[in-house]
Amino acid sequence: KKAKKTKPKKTKPYPESRSVTVNGERYRRCAAAIVFNSKGQVLCGERSDRPGSWNMPQGGIEKKESVESAASRELFEETGLRSIEDDPERGVVSLLGALPEDDGYCYRVDPPSWLTDRGLAGQRLEFVLFRWLPAQDEDAQDAESDPTSHPAVNLAGSNGESREFNRLAWVDFDALVRDVWSTKRGPYRLALDVAVPRIRAELAACPPA
């Protein structure tokens, strides 16, 4: 008997409602969470698929979802951390708002990639600021030194998502720009220039207790 030929599986184009066109190319809209602590350091995770490469929690923005909602959801799914706006009882971060959109936050990916398979040139990051709140539970670990061991953290993946990070850390923003996957370095450097003045202003207006 002749073996049946299997037809190549067709890949659906990525939805236009969840992407943006820049210079004639389409990029997936992707929310990224900038969480900062009382020292002005930012939260990042070591990627499970790229040991030694660190980045902020991020993920695609769903249809009719605001960038703030997407960043809060991705932060929870990848780290277990909730915002106080979504969960007043268990929230450990406070949502401050999104940075202005900028096409400079686009980064390209090379094929083979599921992004290029779906007609995308890459992703455009859309950054949202969160402030880490002081721990209310006296028995909680000191998240300023080791966020991975904080009771609220869950790196196994929530809402059915797979594990994204092996561990978390607080780092200076410029150090994160250095250690992030090189493809994302340009967007991260631009985000640093925009976010750091806002982080300093926030800390000056509401200094740690």
PDB file of C-alpha atoms in Angstrom:
ATOM      1  CA  LYS A   1       0.000   0.000   0.000  1.00  0.00           C
ATOM      2  CA  LYS A   2       1.155   3.473  -0.811  1.00  0.00           C
ATOM      3  CA  ALA A   3       1.616   5.784   2.127  1.00  0.00           C
ATOM      4  CA  LYS A   4      -0.894   8.576   2.176  1.00  0.00           C
ATOM      5  CA  LYS A   5       0.548  11.994   1.502  1.00  0.00           C
ATOM      6  CA  THR A   6      -0.112  14.468   4.245  1.00  0.00           C
ATOM      7  CA  LYS A   7      -0.854  17.998   3.199  1.00  0.00           C
ATOM      8  CA  PRO A   8       1.158  20.730   4.871  1.00  0.00           C
ATOM      9  CA  LYS A   9      -0.841  22.298   7.659  1.00  0.00           C
ATOM     10  CA  LYS A  10      -1.935  25.800   6.754  1.00  0.00           C
ATOM     11  CA  THR A  11      -1.148  28.464   9.298  1.00  0.00           C
ATOM     12  CA  LYS A  12      -3.710  31.186   9.779  1.00  0.00           C
ATOM     13  CA  PRO A  13      -2.466  34.775   9.474  1.00  0.00           C
ATOM     14  CA  TYR A  14      -2.170  36.564  12.799  1.00  0.00           C
ATOM     15  CA  PRO A  15      -5.306  38.678  13.529  1.00  0.00           C
ATOM     16  CA  GLU A  16      -4.998  42.281  12.393  1.00  0.00           C
ATOM     17  CA  SER A  17      -6.878  43.392  15.521  1.00  0.00           C
ATOM     18  CA  ARG A  18      -3.939  42.219  17.656  1.00  0.00           C
ATOM     19  CA  SER A  19      -1.149  43.580  15.497  1.00  0.00           C
ATOM     20  CA  VAL A  20       0.136  46.907  14.203  1.00  0.00           C
ATOM     21  CA  THR A  21       1.621  47.869  10.837  1.00  0.00           C
ATOM     22  CA  VAL A  22       4.940  49.715  10.890  1.00  0.00           C
ATOM     23  CA  ASN A  23       6.733  50.675   7.658  1.00  0.00           C
ATOM     24  CA  GLY A  24       4.602  48.236   5.696  1.00  0.00           C
ATOM     25  CA  GLU A  25       5.274  45.273   8.002  1.00  0.00           C
ATOM     26  CA  ARG A  26       3.036  43.786  10.684  1.00  0.00           C
ATOM     27  CA  TYR A  27       4.136  43.361  14.279  1.00  0.00           C
ATOM     28  CA  ARG A  28       2.348  41.541  17.083  1.00  0.00           C
ATOM     29  CA  ARG A  29       1.268  43.885  19.886  1.00  0.00           C
ATOM     30  CA  CYS A  30       2.933  42.649  23.049  1.00  0.00           C
ATOM     31  CA  ALA A  31       2.424  44.034  26.584  1.00  0.00           C
ATOM     32  CA  ALA A  32       5.470  44.147  28.876  1.00  0.00           C
ATOM     33  CA  ALA A  33       5.354  44.754  32.650  1.00  0.00           C
ATOM     34  CA  ILE A  34       7.927  47.089  34.208  1.00  0.00           C
ATOM     35  CA  VAL A  35       7.730  46.378  37.946  1.00  0.00           C
ATOM     36  CA  PHE A  36      10.024  48.541  40.094  1.00  0.00           C
ATOM     37  CA  ASN A  37      10.863  48.428  43.789  1.00  0.00           C
ATOM     38  CA  SER A  38      11.783  51.039  46.403  1.00  0.00           C
ATOM     39  CA  LYS A  39      15.374  51.133  45.103  1.00  0.00           C
ATOM     40  CA  GLY A  40      14.283  51.857  41.549  1.00  0.00           C
ATOM     41  CA  GLN A  41      15.330  48.395  40.396  1.00  0.00           C
ATOM     42  CA  VAL A  42      13.155  46.478  37.948  1.00  0.00           C
ATOM     43  CA  LEU A  43      11.851  42.921  38.092  1.00  0.00           C
ATOM     44  CA  CYS A  44      13.086  40.478  35.479  1.00  0.00           C
ATOM     45  CA  GLY A  45      13.150  36.733  34.950  1.00  0.00           C
ATOM     46  CA  GLU A  46      15.709  34.310  33.559  1.00  0.00           C
ATOM     47  CA  ARG A  47      14.058  32.675  30.574  1.00  0.00           C
ATOM     48  CA  SER A  48      13.525  28.941  30.859  1.00  0.00           C
ATOM     49  CA  ASP A  49      14.259  28.480  27.134  1.00  0.00           C
ATOM     50  CA  ARG A  50      17.349  30.732  27.106  1.00  0.00           C
ATOM     51  CA  PRO A  51      19.401  30.293  30.317  1.00  0.00           C
ATOM     52  CA  GLY A  52      21.395  33.445  31.022  1.00  0.00           C
ATOM     53  CA  SER A  53      18.932  35.626  29.097  1.00  0.00           C
ATOM     54  CA  TRP A  54      16.695  37.884  31.170  1.00  0.00           C
ATOM     55  CA  ASN A  55      13.609  39.905  30.343  1.00  0.00           C
ATOM     56  CA  MET A  56      10.471  41.396  31.841  1.00  0.00           C
ATOM     57  CA  PRO A  57       7.157  39.530  31.848  1.00  0.00           C
ATOM     58  CA  GLN A  58       5.469  40.022  28.481  1.00  0.00           C
ATOM     59  CA  GLY A  59       2.881  38.545  26.158  1.00  0.00           C
ATOM     60  CA  GLY A  60       0.435  39.228  23.372  1.00  0.00           C
ATOM     61  CA  ILE A  61      -2.481  41.616  23.761  1.00  0.00           C
ATOM     62  CA  GLU A  62      -5.804  39.891  23.188  1.00  0.00           C
ATOM     63  CA  LYS A  63      -8.686  41.258  21.094  1.00  0.00           C
ATOM     64  CA  LYS A  64     -10.449  44.177  22.830  1.00  0.00           C
ATOM     65  CA  GLU A  65      -7.951  43.989  25.725  1.00  0.00           C
ATOM     66  CA  SER A  66      -6.260  47.165  26.966  1.00  0.00           C
ATOM     67  CA  VAL A  67      -2.484  47.181  27.219  1.00  0.00           C
ATOM     68  CA  GLU A  68      -2.785  47.681  30.991  1.00  0.00           C
ATOM     69  CA  SER A  69      -5.064  44.643  31.348  1.00  0.00           C
ATOM     70  CA  ALA A  70      -2.773  42.573  29.144  1.00  0.00           C
ATOM     71  CA  ALA A  71       0.314  43.504  31.173  1.00  0.00           C
ATOM     72  CA  SER A  72      -1.478  42.666  34.443  1.00  0.00           C
ATOM     73  CA  ARG A  73      -2.612  39.315  33.040  1.00  0.00           C
ATOM     74  CA  GLU A  74       0.823  38.401  31.682  1.00  0.00           C
ATOM     75  CA  LEU A  75       2.475  39.414  34.958  1.00  0.00           C
ATOM     76  CA  PHE A  76       0.143  37.045  36.813  1.00  0.00           C
ATOM     77  CA  GLU A  77       0.441  34.190  34.304  1.00  0.00           C
ATOM     78  CA  GLU A  78       4.247  34.271  34.223  1.00  0.00           C
ATOM     79  CA  THR A  79       5.085  35.153  37.846  1.00  0.00           C
ATOM     80  CA  GLY A  80       1.923  34.659  39.920  1.00  0.00           C
ATOM     81  CA  LEU A  81       1.983  38.329  40.948  1.00  0.00           C
ATOM     82  CA  ARG A  82      -1.365  40.153  41.040  1.00  0.00           C
ATOM     83  CA  SER A  83      -2.051  43.868  40.959  1.00  0.00           C
ATOM     84  CA  ILE A  84      -3.945  45.410  43.848  1.00  0.00           C
ATOM     85  CA  GLU A  85      -6.372  46.845  41.295  1.00  0.00           C
ATOM     86  CA  ASP A  86      -7.317  43.309  40.166  1.00  0.00           C
ATOM     87  CA  ASP A  87      -7.147  41.690  43.599  1.00  0.00           C
ATOM     88  CA  PRO A  88      -7.153  44.099  46.595  1.00  0.00           C
ATOM     89  CA  GLU A  89      -6.549  41.276  49.076  1.00  0.00           C
ATOM     90  CA  ARG A  90      -3.725  39.422  47.340  1.00  0.00           C
ATOM     91  CA  GLY A  91      -2.241  42.129  45.111  1.00  0.00           C
ATOM     92  CA  VAL A  92       1.453  42.907  45.627  1.00  0.00           C
ATOM     93  CA  VAL A  93       1.942  45.521  42.880  1.00  0.00           C
ATOM     94  CA  SER A  94       0.102  48.706  41.946  1.00  0.00           C
ATOM     95  CA  LEU A  95      -0.659  49.610  38.334  1.00  0.00           C
ATOM     96  CA  LEU A  96       0.605  53.093  37.436  1.00  0.00           C
ATOM     97  CA  GLY A  97      -0.097  53.201  33.705  1.00  0.00           C
ATOM     98  CA  ALA A  98       1.350  52.608  30.257  1.00  0.00           C
ATOM     99  CA  LEU A  99       4.294  54.332  28.616  1.00  0.00           C
ATOM    100  CA  PRO A 100       3.424  56.146  25.369  1.00  0.00           C
ATOM    101  CA  GLU A 101       3.362  53.857  22.351  1.00  0.00           C
ATOM    102  CA  ASP A 102       6.430  54.107  20.133  1.00  0.00           C
ATOM    103  CA  ASP A 103       7.324  52.216  16.955  1.00  0.00           C
ATOM    104  CA  GLY A 104      10.878  52.193  18.294  1.00  0.00           C
ATOM    105  CA  TYR A 105       9.695  49.400  20.577  1.00  0.00           C
ATOM    106  CA  CYS A 106       9.427  47.056  17.584  1.00  0.00           C
ATOM    107  CA  TYR A 107      11.876  44.193  17.251  1.00  0.00           C
ATOM    108  CA  ARG A 108      12.244  41.755  14.401  1.00  0.00           C
ATOM    109  CA  VAL A 109      12.565  37.976  14.563  1.00  0.00           C
ATOM    110  CA  ASP A 110      14.256  35.721  12.040  1.00  0.00           C
ATOM    111  CA  PRO A 111      12.558  32.664  10.559  1.00  0.00           C
ATOM    112  CA  PRO A 112      11.849  29.933  11.388  1.00  0.00           C
ATOM    113  CA  SER A 113       9.492  31.334  14.011  1.00  0.00           C
ATOM    114  CA  TRP A 114       5.781  30.992  14.738  1.00  0.00           C
ATOM    115  CA  LEU A 115       5.619  34.779  14.330  1.00  0.00           C
ATOM    116  CA  THR A 116       7.017  34.747  10.792  1.00  0.00           C
ATOM    117  CA  ASP A 117       4.897  31.682   9.984  1.00  0.00           C
ATOM    118  CA  ARG A 118       1.842  33.823  10.736  1.00  0.00           C
ATOM    119  CA  GLY A 119       2.921  36.740   8.581  1.00  0.00           C
ATOM    120  CA  LEU A 120       4.573  38.897  11.240  1.00  0.00           C
ATOM    121  CA  ALA A 121       7.941  40.627  11.103  1.00  0.00           C
ATOM    122  CA  GLY A 122       8.244  40.528  14.890  1.00  0.00           C
ATOM    123  CA  GLN A 123       6.684  42.165  17.933  1.00  0.00           C
ATOM    124  CA  ARG A 124       6.078  45.690  19.214  1.00  0.00           C
ATOM    125  CA  LEU A 125       6.454  45.938  22.975  1.00  0.00           C
ATOM    126  CA  GLU A 126       4.027  48.171  24.859  1.00  0.00           C
ATOM    127  CA  PHE A 127       5.351  48.864  28.354  1.00  0.00           C
ATOM    128  CA  VAL A 128       3.249  49.288  31.504  1.00  0.00           C
ATOM    129  CA  LEU A 129       4.585  50.538  34.856  1.00  0.00           C
ATOM    130  CA  PHE A 130       3.853  48.799  38.170  1.00  0.00           C
ATOM    131  CA  ARG A 131       5.146  49.628  41.638  1.00  0.00           C
ATOM    132  CA  TRP A 132       5.954  46.862  44.114  1.00  0.00           C
ATOM    133  CA  LEU A 133       4.015  47.451  47.326  1.00  0.00           C
ATOM    134  CA  PRO A 134       5.531  47.082  50.809  1.00  0.00           C
ATOM    135  CA  ALA A 135       4.889  43.644  52.308  1.00  0.00           C
ATOM    136  CA  GLN A 136       1.958  43.613  54.709  1.00  0.00           C
ATOM    137  CA  ASP A 137       2.667  40.108  56.008  1.00  0.00           C
ATOM    138  CA  GLU A 138       5.488  40.103  58.554  1.00  0.00           C
ATOM    139  CA  ASP A 139       6.182  36.426  57.779  1.00  0.00           C
ATOM    140  CA  ALA A 140       6.674  37.095  54.071  1.00  0.00           C
ATOM    141  CA  GLN A 141      10.141  36.794  52.556  1.00  0.00           C
ATOM    142  CA  ASP A 142      12.023  40.009  51.823  1.00  0.00           C
ATOM    143  CA  ALA A 143      11.130  40.479  48.160  1.00  0.00           C
ATOM    144  CA  GLU A 144      13.581  43.380  47.860  1.00  0.00           C
ATOM    145  CA  SER A 145      16.443  40.866  47.949  1.00  0.00           C
ATOM    146  CA  ASP A 146      14.997  37.644  46.513  1.00  0.00           C
ATOM    147  CA  PRO A 147      11.688  37.945  44.647  1.00  0.00           C
ATOM    148  CA  THR A 148      11.735  34.283  43.582  1.00  0.00           C
ATOM    149  CA  SER A 149      11.114  33.143  47.164  1.00  0.00           C
ATOM    150  CA  HIS A 150       8.273  35.583  47.843  1.00  0.00           C
ATOM    151  CA  PRO A 151       5.052  33.713  48.797  1.00  0.00           C
ATOM    152  CA  ALA A 152       3.072  35.366  45.998  1.00  0.00           C
ATOM    153  CA  VAL A 153       5.435  34.178  43.269  1.00  0.00           C
ATOM    154  CA  ASN A 154       4.495  31.176  41.128  1.00  0.00           C
ATOM    155  CA  LEU A 155       6.780  30.439  38.187  1.00  0.00           C
ATOM    156  CA  ALA A 156       5.034  27.228  37.120  1.00  0.00           C
ATOM    157  CA  GLY A 157       2.646  29.172  34.877  1.00  0.00           C
ATOM    158  CA  SER A 158      -0.927  30.232  35.622  1.00  0.00           C
ATOM    159  CA  ASN A 159      -4.140  30.209  33.545  1.00  0.00           C
ATOM    160  CA  GLY A 160      -2.869  27.165  31.662  1.00  0.00           C
ATOM    161  CA  GLU A 161       0.308  28.887  30.476  1.00  0.00           C
ATOM    162  CA  SER A 162       3.647  27.048  30.406  1.00  0.00           C
ATOM    163  CA  ARG A 163       6.653  27.983  32.526  1.00  0.00           C
ATOM    164  CA  GLU A 164       8.371  31.140  31.266  1.00  0.00           C
ATOM    165  CA  PHE A 165      11.077  31.812  33.863  1.00  0.00           C
ATOM    166  CA  ASN A 166      13.483  29.773  35.999  1.00  0.00           C
ATOM    167  CA  ARG A 167      13.932  32.534  38.585  1.00  0.00           C
ATOM    168  CA  LEU A 168      13.325  36.223  39.223  1.00  0.00           C
ATOM    169  CA  ALA A 169      15.658  39.027  40.269  1.00  0.00           C
ATOM    170  CA  TRP A 170      15.740  42.754  40.945  1.00  0.00           C
ATOM    171  CA  VAL A 171      18.286  44.501  38.715  1.00  0.00           C
ATOM    172  CA  ASP A 172      19.205  48.000  37.657  1.00  0.00           C
ATOM    173  CA  PHE A 173      17.437  48.860  34.406  1.00  0.00           C
ATOM    174  CA  ASP A 174      20.715  49.466  32.539  1.00  0.00           C
ATOM    175  CA  ALA A 175      21.974  46.015  33.616  1.00  0.00           C
ATOM    176  CA  LEU A 176      18.799  44.454  32.218  1.00  0.00           C
ATOM    177  CA  VAL A 177      19.366  46.223  28.892  1.00  0.00           C
ATOM    178  CA  ARG A 178      22.796  44.593  28.805  1.00  0.00           C
ATOM    179  CA  ASP A 179      21.553  41.082  29.658  1.00  0.00           C
ATOM    180  CA  VAL A 180      18.330  40.962  27.658  1.00  0.00           C
ATOM    181  CA  TRP A 181      18.169  38.931  24.458  1.00  0.00           C
ATOM    182  CA  SER A 182      20.070  41.064  21.926  1.00  0.00           C
ATOM    183  CA  THR A 183      17.041  41.308  19.620  1.00  0.00           C
ATOM    184  CA  LYS A 184      15.134  43.207  22.340  1.00  0.00           C
ATOM    185  CA  ARG A 185      18.001  45.466  23.395  1.00  0.00           C
ATOM    186  CA  GLY A 186      16.928  48.449  21.291  1.00  0.00           C
ATOM    187  CA  PRO A 187      13.342  48.567  22.639  1.00  0.00           C
ATOM    188  CA  TYR A 188      14.583  48.049  26.209  1.00  0.00           C
ATOM    189  CA  ARG A 189      17.097  50.877  25.895  1.00  0.00           C
ATOM    190  CA  LEU A 190      14.364  53.205  24.639  1.00  0.00           C
ATOM    191  CA  ALA A 191      12.033  52.104  27.451  1.00  0.00           C
ATOM    192  CA  LEU A 192      14.787  52.837  29.986  1.00  0.00           C
ATOM    193  CA  ASP A 193      15.042  56.448  28.779  1.00  0.00           C
ATOM    194  CA  VAL A 194      11.280  56.921  29.117  1.00  0.00           C
ATOM    195  CA  ALA A 195      10.576  54.906  32.270  1.00  0.00           C
ATOM    196  CA  VAL A 196      13.446  55.831  34.593  1.00  0.00           C
ATOM    197  CA  PRO A 197      12.435  59.508  34.993  1.00  0.00           C
ATOM    198  CA  ARG A 198       8.875  58.386  35.816  1.00  0.00           C
ATOM    199  CA  ILE A 199      10.149  55.824  38.309  1.00  0.00           C
ATOM    200  CA  ARG A 200      12.308  58.444  40.042  1.00  0.00           C
ATOM    201  CA  ALA A 201       9.425  60.907  40.151  1.00  0.00           C
ATOM    202  CA  GLU A 202       7.105  58.271  41.629  1.00  0.00           C
ATOM    203  CA  LEU A 203       9.630  57.354  44.328  1.00  0.00           C
ATOM    204  CA  ALA A 204      10.227  61.018  45.143  1.00  0.00           C
ATOM    205  CA  ALA A 205       6.496  61.763  45.405  1.00  0.00           C
ATOM    206  CA  CYS A 206       5.772  58.654  47.496  1.00  0.00           C
ATOM    207  CA  PRO A 207       9.043  57.598  49.154  1.00  0.00           C
ATOM    208  CA  PRO A 208       9.303  54.189  50.828  1.00  0.00           C
ATOM    209  CA  ALA A 209       8.236  54.133  54.461  1.00  0.00           C
TER     210      ALA A 209
END
